[in-house]
Amino acid sequence: QVQLVESGGGSVQAGGSLRVSCAASGSTFSRHAVGWFRQAPGMDRVFVAGITGNGDLTYYADSAKGRFSISRDNGRMVVHLQMDSLKPEDTAVYYCAARRAGFIAGFWSHEFDYWGQGTQVTVSS
């Protein structure tokens, strides 16, 4: 079992930056790949970025490439998502999710086994 708690959301103007973090507990963290998803009102939950358990591979949605950066510190059991050049369309609840496996097989939400409660990110124009 892995417990996940997100933090760091908030409000920012377009062009600004935010870093959201995901603190894990309950398991050997390096065994678990982690992804960030987001869900805007009335929309499906979609993949944003992911990182393998040992941190050697990262994955990004097209909307995040060049603006977002995912990283992890297994010693501190935390994953960060640095978001730069934010746009109003980035407004959503951001969720951290972990897989039982250390690799990422796909980018659908059902591929991930453990979820945090989410943190709101609001970008104003």
PDB file of C-alpha atoms in Angstrom:
ATOM      1  CA  GLN A   1       0.000   0.000   0.000  1.00  0.00           C
ATOM      2  CA  VAL A   2       1.097   3.535  -0.764  1.00  0.00           C
ATOM      3  CA  GLN A   3      -0.459   6.648   0.703  1.00  0.00           C
ATOM      4  CA  LEU A   4      -0.080   9.860  -1.271  1.00  0.00           C
ATOM      5  CA  VAL A   5      -0.621  13.463  -0.209  1.00  0.00           C
ATOM      6  CA  GLU A   6      -0.365  16.366  -2.638  1.00  0.00           C
ATOM      7  CA  SER A   7       0.569  19.899  -1.711  1.00  0.00           C
ATOM      8  CA  GLY A   8       1.633  23.143  -3.342  1.00  0.00           C
ATOM      9  CA  GLY A   9      -1.372  24.041  -5.416  1.00  0.00           C
ATOM     10  CA  GLY A  10      -2.697  27.572  -5.538  1.00  0.00           C
ATOM     11  CA  SER A  11      -3.499  30.511  -7.763  1.00  0.00           C
ATOM     12  CA  VAL A  12      -1.138  32.171 -10.189  1.00  0.00           C
ATOM     13  CA  GLN A  13      -1.347  34.491 -13.156  1.00  0.00           C
ATOM     14  CA  ALA A  14      -0.719  33.259 -16.670  1.00  0.00           C
ATOM     15  CA  GLY A  15       2.989  32.972 -17.369  1.00  0.00           C
ATOM     16  CA  GLY A  16       3.772  32.215 -13.743  1.00  0.00           C
ATOM     17  CA  SER A  17       5.094  29.089 -12.075  1.00  0.00           C
ATOM     18  CA  LEU A  18       3.978  26.638  -9.412  1.00  0.00           C
ATOM     19  CA  ARG A  19       5.451  23.479  -7.975  1.00  0.00           C
ATOM     20  CA  VAL A  20       3.155  20.764  -6.718  1.00  0.00           C
ATOM     21  CA  SER A  21       4.521  17.964  -4.589  1.00  0.00           C
ATOM     22  CA  CYS A  22       3.428  14.460  -3.697  1.00  0.00           C
ATOM     23  CA  ALA A  23       4.574  12.948  -0.416  1.00  0.00           C
ATOM     24  CA  ALA A  24       4.386   9.183  -0.131  1.00  0.00           C
ATOM     25  CA  SER A  25       4.317   6.787   2.775  1.00  0.00           C
ATOM     26  CA  GLY A  26       3.701   3.122   3.445  1.00  0.00           C
ATOM     27  CA  SER A  27       5.986   1.340   1.005  1.00  0.00           C
ATOM     28  CA  THR A  28       9.429   1.250  -0.560  1.00  0.00           C
ATOM     29  CA  PHE A  29       8.927   4.255  -2.744  1.00  0.00           C
ATOM     30  CA  SER A  30      11.463   3.400  -5.426  1.00  0.00           C
ATOM     31  CA  ARG A  31       9.380   0.342  -6.369  1.00  0.00           C
ATOM     32  CA  HIS A  32       6.579   2.554  -7.640  1.00  0.00           C
ATOM     33  CA  ALA A  33       6.267   4.597 -10.794  1.00  0.00           C
ATOM     34  CA  VAL A  34       4.411   7.849 -10.210  1.00  0.00           C
ATOM     35  CA  GLY A  35       2.270   9.979 -12.443  1.00  0.00           C
ATOM     36  CA  TRP A  36       0.554  13.335 -12.266  1.00  0.00           C
ATOM     37  CA  PHE A  37      -2.936  13.680 -13.678  1.00  0.00           C
ATOM     38  CA  ARG A  38      -5.289  16.630 -13.838  1.00  0.00           C
ATOM     39  CA  GLN A  39      -9.013  17.045 -14.038  1.00  0.00           C
ATOM     40  CA  ALA A  40     -10.782  20.215 -15.050  1.00  0.00           C
ATOM     41  CA  PRO A  41     -14.497  20.713 -14.266  1.00  0.00           C
ATOM     42  CA  GLY A  42     -16.646  18.557 -16.519  1.00  0.00           C
ATOM     43  CA  MET A  43     -13.624  16.911 -18.098  1.00  0.00           C
ATOM     44  CA  ASP A  44     -11.965  13.522 -17.813  1.00  0.00           C
ATOM     45  CA  ARG A  45      -8.907  13.006 -15.671  1.00  0.00           C
ATOM     46  CA  VAL A  46      -5.887  13.100 -17.994  1.00  0.00           C
ATOM     47  CA  PHE A  47      -2.227  12.226 -17.744  1.00  0.00           C
ATOM     48  CA  VAL A  48       0.222  15.101 -17.389  1.00  0.00           C
ATOM     49  CA  ALA A  49       3.604  13.597 -16.518  1.00  0.00           C
ATOM     50  CA  GLY A  50       5.128  10.404 -15.165  1.00  0.00           C
ATOM     51  CA  ILE A  51       8.380   9.056 -13.793  1.00  0.00           C
ATOM     52  CA  THR A  52       9.680   5.533 -13.276  1.00  0.00           C
ATOM     53  CA  GLY A  53      10.463   4.181  -9.829  1.00  0.00           C
ATOM     54  CA  ASN A  54      14.192   4.781 -10.071  1.00  0.00           C
ATOM     55  CA  GLY A  55      13.720   8.083 -11.885  1.00  0.00           C
ATOM     56  CA  ASP A  56      15.536   7.082 -15.055  1.00  0.00           C
ATOM     57  CA  LEU A  57      12.643   7.749 -17.421  1.00  0.00           C
ATOM     58  CA  THR A  58      10.121  10.571 -17.585  1.00  0.00           C
ATOM     59  CA  TYR A  59       7.027  10.995 -19.716  1.00  0.00           C
ATOM     60  CA  TYR A  60       4.992  14.073 -20.593  1.00  0.00           C
ATOM     61  CA  ALA A  61       1.712  14.835 -22.253  1.00  0.00           C
ATOM     62  CA  ASP A  62       2.082  17.070 -25.292  1.00  0.00           C
ATOM     63  CA  SER A  63       0.434  19.883 -23.332  1.00  0.00           C
ATOM     64  CA  ALA A  64       3.175  19.670 -20.689  1.00  0.00           C
ATOM     65  CA  LYS A  65       6.285  19.219 -22.826  1.00  0.00           C
ATOM     66  CA  GLY A  66       8.720  22.092 -22.523  1.00  0.00           C
ATOM     67  CA  ARG A  67       6.822  23.707 -19.638  1.00  0.00           C
ATOM     68  CA  PHE A  68       6.518  21.054 -16.902  1.00  0.00           C
ATOM     69  CA  SER A  69       9.212  18.970 -15.266  1.00  0.00           C
ATOM     70  CA  ILE A  70       8.700  15.926 -13.050  1.00  0.00           C
ATOM     71  CA  SER A  71      11.310  14.765 -10.571  1.00  0.00           C
ATOM     72  CA  ARG A  72      11.534  12.527  -7.525  1.00  0.00           C
ATOM     73  CA  ASP A  73      13.593  12.097  -4.401  1.00  0.00           C
ATOM     74  CA  ASN A  74      13.224   8.519  -3.236  1.00  0.00           C
ATOM     75  CA  GLY A  75      15.131   9.179  -0.041  1.00  0.00           C
ATOM     76  CA  ARG A  76      12.556  11.793   0.944  1.00  0.00           C
ATOM     77  CA  MET A  77       9.720   9.835  -0.693  1.00  0.00           C
ATOM     78  CA  VAL A  78       8.495  12.799  -2.675  1.00  0.00           C
ATOM     79  CA  VAL A  79       7.700  13.593  -6.301  1.00  0.00           C
ATOM     80  CA  HIS A  80       7.582  17.142  -7.611  1.00  0.00           C
ATOM     81  CA  LEU A  81       5.925  18.633 -10.656  1.00  0.00           C
ATOM     82  CA  GLN A  82       7.438  21.977 -11.582  1.00  0.00           C
ATOM     83  CA  MET A  83       5.069  23.927 -13.804  1.00  0.00           C
ATOM     84  CA  ASP A  84       6.330  26.975 -15.685  1.00  0.00           C
ATOM     85  CA  SER A  85       4.751  29.269 -18.261  1.00  0.00           C
ATOM     86  CA  LEU A  86       1.345  28.369 -16.906  1.00  0.00           C
ATOM     87  CA  LYS A  87      -1.744  28.985 -18.999  1.00  0.00           C
ATOM     88  CA  PRO A  88      -5.400  29.391 -18.000  1.00  0.00           C
ATOM     89  CA  GLU A  89      -6.090  26.005 -19.605  1.00  0.00           C
ATOM     90  CA  ASP A  90      -3.796  24.413 -17.018  1.00  0.00           C
ATOM     91  CA  THR A  91      -6.437  25.161 -14.399  1.00  0.00           C
ATOM     92  CA  ALA A  92      -7.520  21.863 -12.831  1.00  0.00           C
ATOM     93  CA  VAL A  93      -7.285  19.655  -9.800  1.00  0.00           C
ATOM     94  CA  TYR A  94      -3.916  17.909  -9.966  1.00  0.00           C
ATOM     95  CA  TYR A  95      -3.668  14.346  -8.683  1.00  0.00           C
ATOM     96  CA  CYS A  96      -0.639  12.280  -7.836  1.00  0.00           C
ATOM     97  CA  ALA A  97      -0.892   8.555  -8.569  1.00  0.00           C
ATOM     98  CA  ALA A  98       1.392   5.577  -8.089  1.00  0.00           C
ATOM     99  CA  ARG A  99       1.614   2.187  -9.743  1.00  0.00           C
ATOM    100  CA  ARG A 100       2.389  -1.079  -7.996  1.00  0.00           C
ATOM    101  CA  ALA A 101       5.112  -1.488 -10.629  1.00  0.00           C
ATOM    102  CA  GLY A 102       8.218   0.595 -11.107  1.00  0.00           C
ATOM    103  CA  PHE A 103       7.604   1.166 -14.804  1.00  0.00           C
ATOM    104  CA  ILE A 104       4.887   3.020 -16.683  1.00  0.00           C
ATOM    105  CA  ALA A 105       2.934   0.853 -19.112  1.00  0.00           C
ATOM    106  CA  GLY A 106       0.345   3.389 -20.203  1.00  0.00           C
ATOM    107  CA  PHE A 107      -1.066   6.800 -19.522  1.00  0.00           C
ATOM    108  CA  TRP A 108      -4.651   5.995 -18.600  1.00  0.00           C
ATOM    109  CA  SER A 109      -5.812   6.536 -15.048  1.00  0.00           C
ATOM    110  CA  HIS A 110      -6.739   2.854 -14.661  1.00  0.00           C
ATOM    111  CA  GLU A 111      -3.051   1.995 -15.083  1.00  0.00           C
ATOM    112  CA  PHE A 112      -2.371   3.557 -11.678  1.00  0.00           C
ATOM    113  CA  ASP A 113      -3.253   1.913  -8.389  1.00  0.00           C
ATOM    114  CA  TYR A 114      -2.960   4.512  -5.630  1.00  0.00           C
ATOM    115  CA  TRP A 115      -4.215   8.078  -5.651  1.00  0.00           C
ATOM    116  CA  GLY A 116      -3.903  11.220  -3.599  1.00  0.00           C
ATOM    117  CA  GLN A 117      -6.765  13.548  -2.793  1.00  0.00           C
ATOM    118  CA  GLY A 118      -5.759  16.224  -5.301  1.00  0.00           C
ATOM    119  CA  THR A 119      -4.668  19.843  -5.130  1.00  0.00           C
ATOM    120  CA  GLN A 120      -6.265  22.762  -6.970  1.00  0.00           C
ATOM    121  CA  VAL A 121      -4.231  24.796  -9.458  1.00  0.00           C
ATOM    122  CA  THR A 122      -5.857  27.938 -10.818  1.00  0.00           C
ATOM    123  CA  VAL A 123      -4.268  30.057 -13.545  1.00  0.00           C
ATOM    124  CA  SER A 124      -5.862  33.420 -14.269  1.00  0.00           C
ATOM    125  CA  SER A 125      -5.458  35.374 -17.475  1.00  0.00           C
TER     126      SER A 125
END
